[in-house]
């Protein structure tokens, strides 16, 4: 099991859990600091640490072969984290995923490859991973899982086109997807996005 940083309630005491997934070049500690801005008072908060601070080496729309080995290892790490939560008695419908940038892409990819009822998925600037979107790669039914994707409409790393295509695929898999594209060009997490998920997901 890879390193996981923790905050909030112990898994044995919490009724809900959230997995926070950091971006490229960042750390578990850095994404954990975001939790103080979220309504997570009764959650167990887990933040896995990527090897070398990166979940996969190339861009999320680069050659599938280039990212394959690292991406598989990263998805396995998330599965191990989810399994630990499930073993503690917290059901999948009370497990949340939240990521920023590379972590947002990974959170969406993991959810889509393991589609079922989650508490919710938050992707701050991200889309499904792959050179091209391949619907046949994903199976399962989100059963109304709320998914939020927020980003700049002209983000340098994550094209709005891929965000919208990802959202449509996730909707076809039964998710309730909200996309908010902002007019600024900042690669960041906005106060408006925090407010949205606090009032509609973490309640």
Short mmCIF file of C-alpha atoms in Angstrom, two decimals:
data_model
loop_
_atom_site.label_atom_id
_atom_site.label_comp_id
_atom_site.label_asym_id
_atom_site.label_seq_id
_atom_site.Cartn_x
_atom_site.Cartn_y
_atom_site.Cartn_z
CA UNK A 1 0.00 0.00 0.00
CA UNK A 2 1.35 3.39 -0.95
CA UNK A 3 1.54 6.31 1.42
CA UNK A 4 -1.79 7.89 2.35
CA UNK A 5 -2.08 11.12 4.34
CA UNK A 6 -5.18 11.47 6.51
CA UNK A 7 -7.35 14.09 8.16
CA UNK A 8 -10.84 14.24 9.58
CA UNK A 9 -12.44 11.32 11.40
CA UNK A 10 -10.87 7.87 11.59
CA UNK A 11 -12.44 5.44 9.12
CA UNK A 12 -13.84 3.43 12.00
CA UNK A 13 -15.82 6.46 13.25
CA UNK A 14 -16.81 8.17 9.99
CA UNK A 15 -20.01 7.55 8.02
CA UNK A 16 -18.55 9.10 4.84
CA UNK A 17 -15.10 9.18 3.27
CA UNK A 18 -13.45 11.31 0.61
CA UNK A 19 -10.31 10.59 -1.40
CA UNK A 20 -8.41 13.74 -2.40
CA UNK A 21 -6.14 13.34 -5.43
CA UNK A 22 -3.37 15.90 -5.94
CA UNK A 23 -2.14 17.33 -9.24
CA UNK A 24 1.14 16.82 -11.09
CA UNK A 25 4.11 18.08 -9.10
CA UNK A 26 1.99 18.54 -5.98
CA UNK A 27 1.65 16.44 -2.83
CA UNK A 28 -0.93 14.72 -0.69
CA UNK A 29 -0.34 17.40 1.95
CA UNK A 30 -1.08 20.19 -0.53
CA UNK A 31 -4.45 18.75 -1.57
CA UNK A 32 -5.26 17.97 2.08
CA UNK A 33 -5.01 21.71 2.82
CA UNK A 34 -8.02 22.20 0.53
CA UNK A 35 -10.18 20.21 2.93
CA UNK A 36 -10.34 23.15 5.37
CA UNK A 37 -12.43 24.99 2.75
CA UNK A 38 -14.90 22.12 2.28
CA UNK A 39 -17.85 20.93 4.38
CA UNK A 40 -16.15 17.71 5.47
CA UNK A 41 -16.59 17.83 9.24
CA UNK A 42 -18.01 14.28 9.50
CA UNK A 43 -15.79 12.67 6.83
CA UNK A 44 -12.70 10.51 6.88
CA UNK A 45 -10.30 12.32 4.52
CA UNK A 46 -7.65 10.31 2.68
CA UNK A 47 -5.03 11.65 0.27
CA UNK A 48 -2.76 9.15 -1.46
CA UNK A 49 0.71 10.32 -2.50
CA UNK A 50 1.82 9.69 -6.10
CA UNK A 51 5.27 8.27 -6.70
CA UNK A 52 7.48 11.15 -7.79
CA UNK A 53 4.51 13.52 -7.31
CA UNK A 54 3.01 12.45 -10.65
CA UNK A 55 0.26 9.94 -11.43
CA UNK A 56 1.41 9.37 -15.02
CA UNK A 57 4.30 10.87 -17.02
CA UNK A 58 2.68 12.53 -20.03
CA UNK A 59 -0.41 14.64 -20.69
CA UNK A 60 -3.79 13.02 -20.15
CA UNK A 61 -4.48 13.03 -23.91
CA UNK A 62 -1.02 11.76 -24.90
CA UNK A 63 -0.26 8.34 -26.36
CA UNK A 64 -2.01 5.63 -24.34
CA UNK A 65 1.14 3.48 -24.42
CA UNK A 66 3.27 6.20 -22.86
CA UNK A 67 1.06 6.53 -19.79
CA UNK A 68 -0.10 2.90 -19.58
CA UNK A 69 2.14 1.44 -16.85
CA UNK A 70 2.07 4.44 -14.50
CA UNK A 71 -1.66 4.98 -15.03
CA UNK A 72 -2.43 1.35 -14.20
CA UNK A 73 -0.36 1.63 -11.01
CA UNK A 74 -2.13 4.86 -10.04
CA UNK A 75 -5.58 3.38 -10.66
CA UNK A 76 -4.57 0.38 -8.56
CA UNK A 77 -3.53 2.72 -5.74
CA UNK A 78 -6.98 4.32 -5.80
CA UNK A 79 -8.60 0.89 -5.78
CA UNK A 80 -6.54 -0.07 -2.72
CA UNK A 81 -7.64 3.16 -1.02
CA UNK A 82 -11.30 2.49 -1.86
CA UNK A 83 -10.97 -1.08 -0.61
CA UNK A 84 -9.63 0.15 2.73
CA UNK A 85 -12.65 2.44 3.07
CA UNK A 86 -15.09 -0.35 2.17
CA UNK A 87 -13.46 -2.73 4.64
CA UNK A 88 -13.99 -0.12 7.37
CA UNK A 89 -17.74 -0.41 6.74
CA UNK A 90 -18.33 2.73 4.67
CA UNK A 91 -20.40 1.81 1.58
CA UNK A 92 -19.50 2.96 -1.92
CA UNK A 93 -22.45 5.36 -2.08
CA UNK A 94 -20.80 7.33 0.75
CA UNK A 95 -17.36 7.46 -0.89
CA UNK A 96 -16.40 10.70 -2.66
CA UNK A 97 -13.54 11.40 -5.05
CA UNK A 98 -12.04 14.86 -5.57
CA UNK A 99 -9.05 15.81 -7.67
CA UNK A 100 -7.34 18.81 -9.23
CA UNK A 101 -5.76 18.85 -12.70
CA UNK A 102 -3.93 15.55 -13.18
CA UNK A 103 -5.72 14.34 -10.05
CA UNK A 104 -9.07 15.43 -11.53
CA UNK A 105 -8.40 13.38 -14.66
CA UNK A 106 -7.45 10.39 -12.52
CA UNK A 107 -10.56 10.72 -10.33
CA UNK A 108 -12.86 10.74 -13.38
CA UNK A 109 -11.01 7.84 -15.01
CA UNK A 110 -11.13 5.73 -11.86
CA UNK A 111 -14.83 6.45 -11.34
CA UNK A 112 -15.69 5.63 -14.96
CA UNK A 113 -13.72 2.38 -14.89
CA UNK A 114 -15.50 1.43 -11.65
CA UNK A 115 -18.91 2.95 -12.36
CA UNK A 116 -21.47 2.43 -9.60
CA UNK A 117 -23.21 4.67 -7.10
CA UNK A 118 -20.63 6.97 -5.47
CA UNK A 119 -21.35 9.78 -3.03
CA UNK A 120 -19.97 12.16 -5.63
CA UNK A 121 -17.01 12.97 -7.87
CA UNK A 122 -15.40 16.43 -8.11
CA UNK A 123 -12.98 17.20 -10.94
CA UNK A 124 -11.36 20.62 -10.73
CA UNK A 125 -10.01 20.95 -14.31
CA UNK A 126 -10.04 17.45 -15.76
CA UNK A 127 -11.45 15.01 -18.27
CA UNK A 128 -11.36 11.29 -18.98
CA UNK A 129 -7.90 9.99 -19.86
CA UNK A 130 -6.85 8.75 -23.27
CA UNK A 131 -5.54 9.69 -26.68
CA UNK A 132 -9.17 9.35 -27.78
CA UNK A 133 -12.27 8.72 -25.70
CA UNK A 134 -13.16 5.04 -25.91
CA UNK A 135 -16.63 4.33 -24.51
CA UNK A 136 -15.99 0.58 -24.71
CA UNK A 137 -13.35 0.96 -21.99
CA UNK A 138 -16.03 1.78 -19.42
CA UNK A 139 -18.83 -0.35 -18.02
CA UNK A 140 -21.24 -0.06 -15.14
CA UNK A 141 -23.92 2.38 -14.03
CA UNK A 142 -23.40 5.46 -11.88
CA UNK A 143 -27.03 5.28 -10.70
CA UNK A 144 -27.38 9.05 -10.40
CA UNK A 145 -23.95 9.79 -8.89
CA UNK A 146 -23.39 13.58 -8.89
CA UNK A 147 -20.26 14.57 -10.82
CA UNK A 148 -18.95 18.14 -10.95
CA UNK A 149 -16.38 19.31 -13.50
CA UNK A 150 -15.14 22.90 -13.32
CA UNK A 151 -12.46 24.54 -15.45
CA UNK A 152 -11.45 27.51 -17.52
CA UNK A 153 -13.12 27.43 -20.92
CA UNK A 154 -9.63 27.86 -22.40
CA UNK A 155 -7.39 25.94 -20.03
CA UNK A 156 -3.98 25.28 -21.55
CA UNK A 157 -3.82 21.67 -20.33
CA UNK A 158 -7.45 20.49 -20.50
CA UNK A 159 -9.48 21.43 -23.60
CA UNK A 160 -13.13 22.31 -23.02
CA UNK A 161 -14.01 19.93 -25.87
CA UNK A 162 -12.63 16.95 -23.94
CA UNK A 163 -14.42 18.09 -20.77
CA UNK A 164 -17.76 18.23 -22.58
CA UNK A 165 -17.17 14.90 -24.33
CA UNK A 166 -16.27 13.32 -20.99
CA UNK A 167 -19.38 14.75 -19.36
CA UNK A 168 -21.58 13.33 -22.12
CA UNK A 169 -20.05 9.87 -21.78
CA UNK A 170 -20.50 9.96 -17.99
CA UNK A 171 -24.13 11.01 -18.41
CA UNK A 172 -24.72 8.02 -20.68
CA UNK A 173 -23.40 5.88 -17.83
CA UNK A 174 -26.05 7.25 -15.48
CA UNK A 175 -24.22 10.11 -13.76
CA UNK A 176 -25.78 13.49 -12.97
CA UNK A 177 -23.03 15.69 -14.42
CA UNK A 178 -22.61 19.44 -13.90
CA UNK A 179 -20.01 21.27 -16.00
CA UNK A 180 -19.02 24.85 -15.17
CA UNK A 181 -16.62 26.52 -17.61
CA UNK A 182 -15.26 29.91 -16.58
CA UNK A 183 -14.15 32.78 -18.80
CA UNK A 184 -10.82 33.33 -17.06
CA UNK A 185 -7.74 31.43 -18.26
CA UNK A 186 -6.53 30.41 -14.79
CA UNK A 187 -5.45 26.85 -14.01
CA UNK A 188 -6.82 26.93 -10.48
CA UNK A 189 -9.66 26.07 -8.10
CA UNK A 190 -12.14 28.95 -7.86
CA UNK A 191 -14.17 30.12 -4.89
CA UNK A 192 -17.32 29.70 -7.00
CA UNK A 193 -16.50 26.02 -7.54
CA UNK A 194 -15.90 25.49 -3.81
CA UNK A 195 -19.22 27.17 -3.01
CA UNK A 196 -21.05 25.04 -5.57
CA UNK A 197 -19.88 21.69 -4.22
CA UNK A 198 -20.26 22.76 -0.59
CA UNK A 199 -23.93 23.68 -1.15
CA UNK A 200 -24.86 20.83 -3.48
CA UNK A 201 -22.64 17.85 -2.75
CA UNK A 202 -21.11 18.07 0.72
CA UNK A 203 -24.37 18.58 2.60
#
